[in-house]
Amino acid sequence: MRNTHPSYALLVFVLLGLLPFLFQDPRALIILLAINIALIARLGWERSMMKAYVLVGGIGSCFAVITWLPFTNVGTPYWSSTIPLIHYPVQITDVGVLWALGMGLRLANVALLSMYYVFTTSPREIAMGLRGIGVPFSISYLLSLIFRFIPLVKNDLAIIREAQMVRGMSTSEGNVPERIRKYSYLLVPLIFNSLKRVQLIANALDAKGFRMRNSQHRFYRSKRWKKTEVIKLVAGICIVAALFYIARLHPDHIGVLIPGRI
């Protein structure tokens, strides 16, 4: 993906991210997750990204399963009750269990693809990819500035934390109210420092004549599309369209538990 057109890489991940929303059955979604993991492993990912994915994807998937499990009133019920005060009916059904597992696997797929794309793509390539699919230059450029701003904020937070540790403050000690109060000593200087940096960036953009609605703004150098990329992208769109027909339009609704839901 490093030597491909930025828009091609973006559209490939968009197409892969659409696939989990076509299916609801966890058996189909776990196959998609295995394919995505094999693809990401072949492309290569860092250990830090693996740890972040296990944390974000794992917790998010478990939360999705727990959230959806009692609120699917379709199928044979295993357990049923009502929420006190509001008397809202909740129940666990056979279809609800599969639906909840499917929602968790769907989130795991989307988190894997989105995290890999953000972790391995530079802000400039993200901006060029958005510009290549028709997003205005000003919007894509501002999004690239946001992605560039995140590491700076992270570095500032580390510096502020070290400065507070030199003064004898530790955010890992004390009860919950004390820790919240200590974190306020980190957030206040971080906010003011970020506002100062935003002002500097705004002045730099103004000095360069940057305007939000200026069609003459463009990148100094951009990659060209390759024929193989166009062919692969068209083939991918056809595959997604065929899977959409099989899952959503075909009378059997293969891989879909509740046809009326996304």
Short mmCIF file of C-alpha atoms in Angstrom, two decimals:
data_model
loop_
_atom_site.label_atom_id
_atom_site.label_comp_id
_atom_site.label_asym_id
_atom_site.label_seq_id
_atom_site.Cartn_x
_atom_site.Cartn_y
_atom_site.Cartn_z
CA MET A 1 0.00 0.00 0.00
CA ARG A 2 2.96 2.35 0.44
CA ASN A 3 3.66 2.65 -3.30
CA THR A 4 0.04 2.89 -4.40
CA HIS A 5 -2.08 5.93 -5.13
CA PRO A 6 -3.44 7.42 -1.85
CA SER A 7 -7.01 7.38 -3.17
CA TYR A 8 -6.67 3.72 -4.13
CA ALA A 9 -5.56 2.78 -0.62
CA LEU A 10 -8.38 4.83 0.90
CA LEU A 11 -11.04 3.27 -1.35
CA VAL A 12 -9.73 -0.24 -0.71
CA PHE A 13 -10.12 0.21 3.04
CA VAL A 14 -13.56 1.78 2.51
CA LEU A 15 -14.68 -1.24 0.49
CA LEU A 16 -13.29 -3.62 3.10
CA GLY A 17 -15.02 -1.59 5.81
CA LEU A 18 -18.36 -1.89 4.00
CA LEU A 19 -18.30 -5.69 4.00
CA PRO A 20 -19.07 -6.15 7.74
CA PHE A 21 -22.20 -4.02 7.32
CA LEU A 22 -23.55 -6.34 4.64
CA PHE A 23 -23.72 -9.35 6.96
CA GLN A 24 -25.14 -9.97 10.43
CA ASP A 25 -24.39 -13.66 10.97
CA PRO A 26 -21.31 -14.08 13.22
CA ARG A 27 -20.18 -17.05 11.12
CA ALA A 28 -19.81 -14.81 8.07
CA LEU A 29 -18.30 -11.97 10.10
CA ILE A 30 -15.67 -14.17 11.74
CA ILE A 31 -14.56 -15.28 8.27
CA LEU A 32 -14.25 -11.61 7.28
CA LEU A 33 -12.26 -10.91 10.45
CA ALA A 34 -9.89 -13.79 9.69
CA ILE A 35 -9.39 -12.51 6.13
CA ASN A 36 -8.75 -8.96 7.37
CA ILE A 37 -6.28 -10.15 10.01
CA ALA A 38 -4.42 -12.21 7.39
CA LEU A 39 -4.34 -9.20 5.05
CA ILE A 40 -3.09 -6.84 7.75
CA ALA A 41 -0.50 -9.38 8.91
CA ARG A 42 0.81 -9.66 5.35
CA LEU A 43 0.99 -5.88 5.00
CA GLY A 44 2.76 -5.70 8.36
CA TRP A 45 1.77 -4.00 11.57
CA GLU A 46 3.69 -2.80 14.59
CA ARG A 47 3.46 -4.31 18.05
CA SER A 48 2.09 -1.05 19.45
CA MET A 49 -0.79 -1.21 16.99
CA MET A 50 -1.51 -4.81 17.97
CA LYS A 51 -1.73 -3.84 21.64
CA ALA A 52 -3.94 -0.85 20.83
CA TYR A 53 -6.23 -3.01 18.71
CA VAL A 54 -6.55 -5.69 21.39
CA LEU A 55 -7.48 -2.97 23.87
CA VAL A 56 -9.84 -0.91 21.70
CA GLY A 57 -11.24 -3.69 19.52
CA GLY A 58 -11.56 -6.18 22.37
CA ILE A 59 -13.26 -3.86 24.85
CA GLY A 60 -15.44 -2.30 22.14
CA SER A 61 -16.56 -5.70 20.86
CA CYS A 62 -17.40 -6.97 24.34
CA PHE A 63 -19.33 -3.78 25.06
CA ALA A 64 -21.26 -4.16 21.79
CA VAL A 65 -22.17 -7.76 22.60
CA ILE A 66 -23.39 -6.88 26.11
CA THR A 67 -25.31 -3.86 24.82
CA TRP A 68 -27.16 -5.64 22.00
CA LEU A 69 -27.76 -8.96 23.76
CA PRO A 70 -30.95 -8.12 25.76
CA PHE A 71 -32.53 -5.73 23.23
CA THR A 72 -33.29 -8.07 20.31
CA ASN A 73 -36.90 -9.22 20.56
CA VAL A 74 -36.70 -11.74 17.72
CA GLY A 75 -36.47 -15.51 18.02
CA THR A 76 -37.05 -18.04 20.78
CA PRO A 77 -36.54 -16.41 24.20
CA TYR A 78 -34.16 -17.94 26.73
CA TRP A 79 -34.81 -15.28 29.39
CA SER A 80 -37.10 -12.27 29.63
CA SER A 81 -37.69 -9.44 32.10
CA THR A 82 -38.43 -5.70 32.29
CA ILE A 83 -36.33 -2.70 33.25
CA PRO A 84 -37.60 -1.23 36.54
CA LEU A 85 -39.20 2.21 36.60
CA ILE A 86 -39.61 2.47 32.81
CA HIS A 87 -40.98 -1.11 32.39
CA TYR A 88 -39.13 -1.64 29.11
CA PRO A 89 -39.14 -5.33 28.08
CA VAL A 90 -35.78 -7.05 27.64
CA GLN A 91 -35.08 -10.64 26.71
CA ILE A 92 -32.31 -12.92 25.49
CA THR A 93 -33.23 -14.98 22.44
CA ASP A 94 -31.44 -17.39 20.13
CA VAL A 95 -31.40 -14.82 17.34
CA GLY A 96 -30.39 -12.12 19.83
CA VAL A 97 -27.28 -14.07 20.84
CA LEU A 98 -26.18 -14.40 17.21
CA TRP A 99 -27.06 -10.75 16.55
CA ALA A 100 -25.02 -9.54 19.54
CA LEU A 101 -22.02 -11.66 18.53
CA GLY A 102 -22.35 -10.31 15.00
CA MET A 103 -22.35 -6.71 16.23
CA GLY A 104 -19.21 -7.39 18.26
CA LEU A 105 -17.44 -8.96 15.29
CA ARG A 106 -18.61 -6.13 13.06
CA LEU A 107 -17.00 -3.60 15.40
CA ALA A 108 -13.84 -5.71 15.57
CA ASN A 109 -13.56 -5.67 11.76
CA VAL A 110 -14.12 -1.93 11.43
CA ALA A 111 -11.72 -1.12 14.29
CA LEU A 112 -8.99 -3.28 12.74
CA LEU A 113 -9.22 -1.67 9.31
CA SER A 114 -9.59 1.92 10.51
CA MET A 115 -6.77 1.66 13.07
CA TYR A 116 -4.39 0.12 10.54
CA TYR A 117 -5.14 2.81 7.97
CA VAL A 118 -4.67 5.65 10.46
CA PHE A 119 -1.53 4.12 12.03
CA THR A 120 0.24 3.39 8.73
CA THR A 121 -0.84 6.32 6.54
CA SER A 122 0.80 9.73 6.80
CA PRO A 123 -1.41 12.83 7.15
CA ARG A 124 -0.27 13.99 3.70
CA GLU A 125 -1.37 10.72 2.07
CA ILE A 126 -4.72 10.88 3.87
CA ALA A 127 -5.24 14.41 2.55
CA MET A 128 -4.20 13.39 -0.97
CA GLY A 129 -6.49 10.37 -0.84
CA LEU A 130 -9.46 12.51 0.16
CA ARG A 131 -8.62 15.05 -2.52
CA GLY A 132 -8.41 12.30 -5.12
CA ILE A 133 -12.01 11.18 -4.47
CA GLY A 134 -13.42 14.68 -4.79
CA VAL A 135 -13.12 16.17 -1.30
CA PRO A 136 -12.20 19.89 -1.58
CA PHE A 137 -8.54 20.68 -1.03
CA SER A 138 -9.22 22.97 1.94
CA ILE A 139 -11.12 20.27 3.84
CA SER A 140 -8.59 17.52 3.10
CA TYR A 141 -5.72 19.83 4.04
CA LEU A 142 -7.36 20.80 7.33
CA LEU A 143 -7.92 17.13 8.14
CA SER A 144 -4.24 16.48 7.52
CA LEU A 145 -3.42 19.31 9.94
CA ILE A 146 -5.61 17.66 12.56
CA PHE A 147 -3.76 14.35 12.17
CA ARG A 148 -0.44 16.18 12.36
CA PHE A 149 -1.62 17.97 15.49
CA ILE A 150 -2.31 14.77 17.45
CA PRO A 151 1.38 13.70 17.89
CA LEU A 152 2.26 17.25 18.96
CA VAL A 153 -0.42 17.19 21.66
CA LYS A 154 0.79 13.77 22.80
CA ASN A 155 4.37 15.07 23.03
CA ASP A 156 3.24 18.16 24.96
CA LEU A 157 1.32 15.97 27.41
CA ALA A 158 4.42 13.85 28.04
CA ILE A 159 6.52 16.96 28.68
CA ILE A 160 3.93 18.44 31.06
CA ARG A 161 3.62 15.13 32.93
CA GLU A 162 7.40 14.92 33.35
CA ALA A 163 7.50 18.51 34.58
CA GLN A 164 4.83 17.76 37.18
CA MET A 165 6.67 14.60 38.25
CA VAL A 166 9.80 16.67 38.85
CA ARG A 167 7.70 18.81 41.17
CA GLY A 168 6.69 15.71 43.12
CA MET A 169 3.22 15.06 41.66
CA SER A 170 2.27 11.51 40.66
CA THR A 171 -0.99 10.81 38.84
CA SER A 172 -0.88 7.11 39.80
CA GLU A 173 -1.25 7.71 43.53
CA GLY A 174 -4.30 8.63 45.62
CA ASN A 175 -8.01 7.91 45.32
CA VAL A 176 -10.19 8.72 42.31
CA PRO A 177 -11.05 12.37 43.25
CA GLU A 178 -7.37 13.10 43.92
CA ARG A 179 -6.33 11.62 40.58
CA ILE A 180 -8.95 13.69 38.77
CA ARG A 181 -7.67 16.82 40.50
CA LYS A 182 -4.08 15.94 39.55
CA TYR A 183 -5.05 15.40 35.92
CA SER A 184 -6.50 18.91 35.88
CA TYR A 185 -2.95 20.15 36.49
CA LEU A 186 -2.00 18.42 33.24
CA LEU A 187 -4.99 19.43 31.14
CA VAL A 188 -4.97 23.17 31.89
CA PRO A 189 -1.42 23.84 30.58
CA LEU A 190 -2.04 21.39 27.73
CA ILE A 191 -5.13 23.31 26.60
CA PHE A 192 -3.38 26.68 26.74
CA ASN A 193 -0.33 25.32 24.92
CA SER A 194 -2.57 23.80 22.23
CA LEU A 195 -4.43 27.08 21.76
CA LYS A 196 -1.12 28.88 21.36
CA ARG A 197 0.00 26.37 18.72
CA VAL A 198 -3.33 26.68 16.89
CA GLN A 199 -2.83 30.45 16.75
CA LEU A 200 0.67 29.98 15.30
CA ILE A 201 -0.66 27.58 12.64
CA ALA A 202 -3.46 29.99 11.75
CA ASN A 203 -0.97 32.84 11.36
CA ALA A 204 1.27 30.66 9.19
CA LEU A 205 -1.65 29.68 6.93
CA ASP A 206 -2.75 33.29 6.67
CA ALA A 207 0.79 34.37 5.78
CA LYS A 208 0.86 31.78 2.98
CA GLY A 209 -2.43 33.06 1.57
CA PHE A 210 -4.46 29.98 2.46
CA ARG A 211 -8.18 30.42 1.88
CA MET A 212 -10.97 27.91 2.52
CA ARG A 213 -12.67 28.44 -0.84
CA ASN A 214 -9.80 28.73 -3.27
CA SER A 215 -9.84 26.27 -6.17
CA GLN A 216 -6.24 27.11 -7.07
CA HIS A 217 -4.83 25.38 -3.98
CA ARG A 218 -3.26 22.04 -4.87
CA PHE A 219 -0.54 19.66 -3.79
CA TYR A 220 2.94 20.28 -5.14
CA ARG A 221 3.40 16.64 -6.15
CA SER A 222 0.89 13.80 -6.39
CA LYS A 223 0.99 10.20 -7.59
CA ARG A 224 -0.76 8.98 -10.71
CA TRP A 225 -3.19 6.13 -10.97
CA LYS A 226 -1.88 2.83 -12.33
CA LYS A 227 -3.92 0.64 -14.66
CA THR A 228 -3.61 -2.30 -12.28
CA GLU A 229 -5.00 -0.18 -9.44
CA VAL A 230 -8.02 0.83 -11.51
CA ILE A 231 -8.66 -2.78 -12.54
CA LYS A 232 -8.37 -4.05 -8.95
CA LEU A 233 -10.63 -1.28 -7.68
CA VAL A 234 -13.32 -2.02 -10.28
CA ALA A 235 -13.08 -5.73 -9.45
CA GLY A 236 -13.43 -4.93 -5.75
CA ILE A 237 -16.52 -2.81 -6.39
CA CYS A 238 -18.06 -5.66 -8.40
CA ILE A 239 -17.34 -8.13 -5.59
CA VAL A 240 -18.91 -5.84 -2.98
CA ALA A 241 -21.95 -5.33 -5.24
CA ALA A 242 -22.32 -9.10 -5.69
CA LEU A 243 -22.10 -9.69 -1.93
CA PHE A 244 -24.64 -6.92 -1.38
CA TYR A 245 -27.05 -8.70 -3.71
CA ILE A 246 -26.48 -12.06 -1.99
CA ALA A 247 -26.94 -10.66 1.52
CA ARG A 248 -29.57 -7.98 1.06
CA LEU A 249 -31.48 -8.45 -2.21
CA HIS A 250 -31.50 -12.23 -2.65
CA PRO A 251 -34.68 -13.87 -1.25
CA ASP A 252 -32.62 -16.15 1.03
CA HIS A 253 -30.66 -13.22 2.55
CA ILE A 254 -27.51 -15.28 3.03
CA GLY A 255 -25.57 -14.17 6.11
CA VAL A 256 -28.37 -11.92 7.37
CA LEU A 257 -30.33 -12.71 10.54
CA ILE A 258 -32.93 -9.93 10.47
CA PRO A 259 -33.46 -8.65 6.89
CA GLY A 260 -35.11 -5.41 7.97
CA ARG A 261 -32.08 -4.22 9.98
CA ILE A 262 -28.68 -2.98 8.96
#
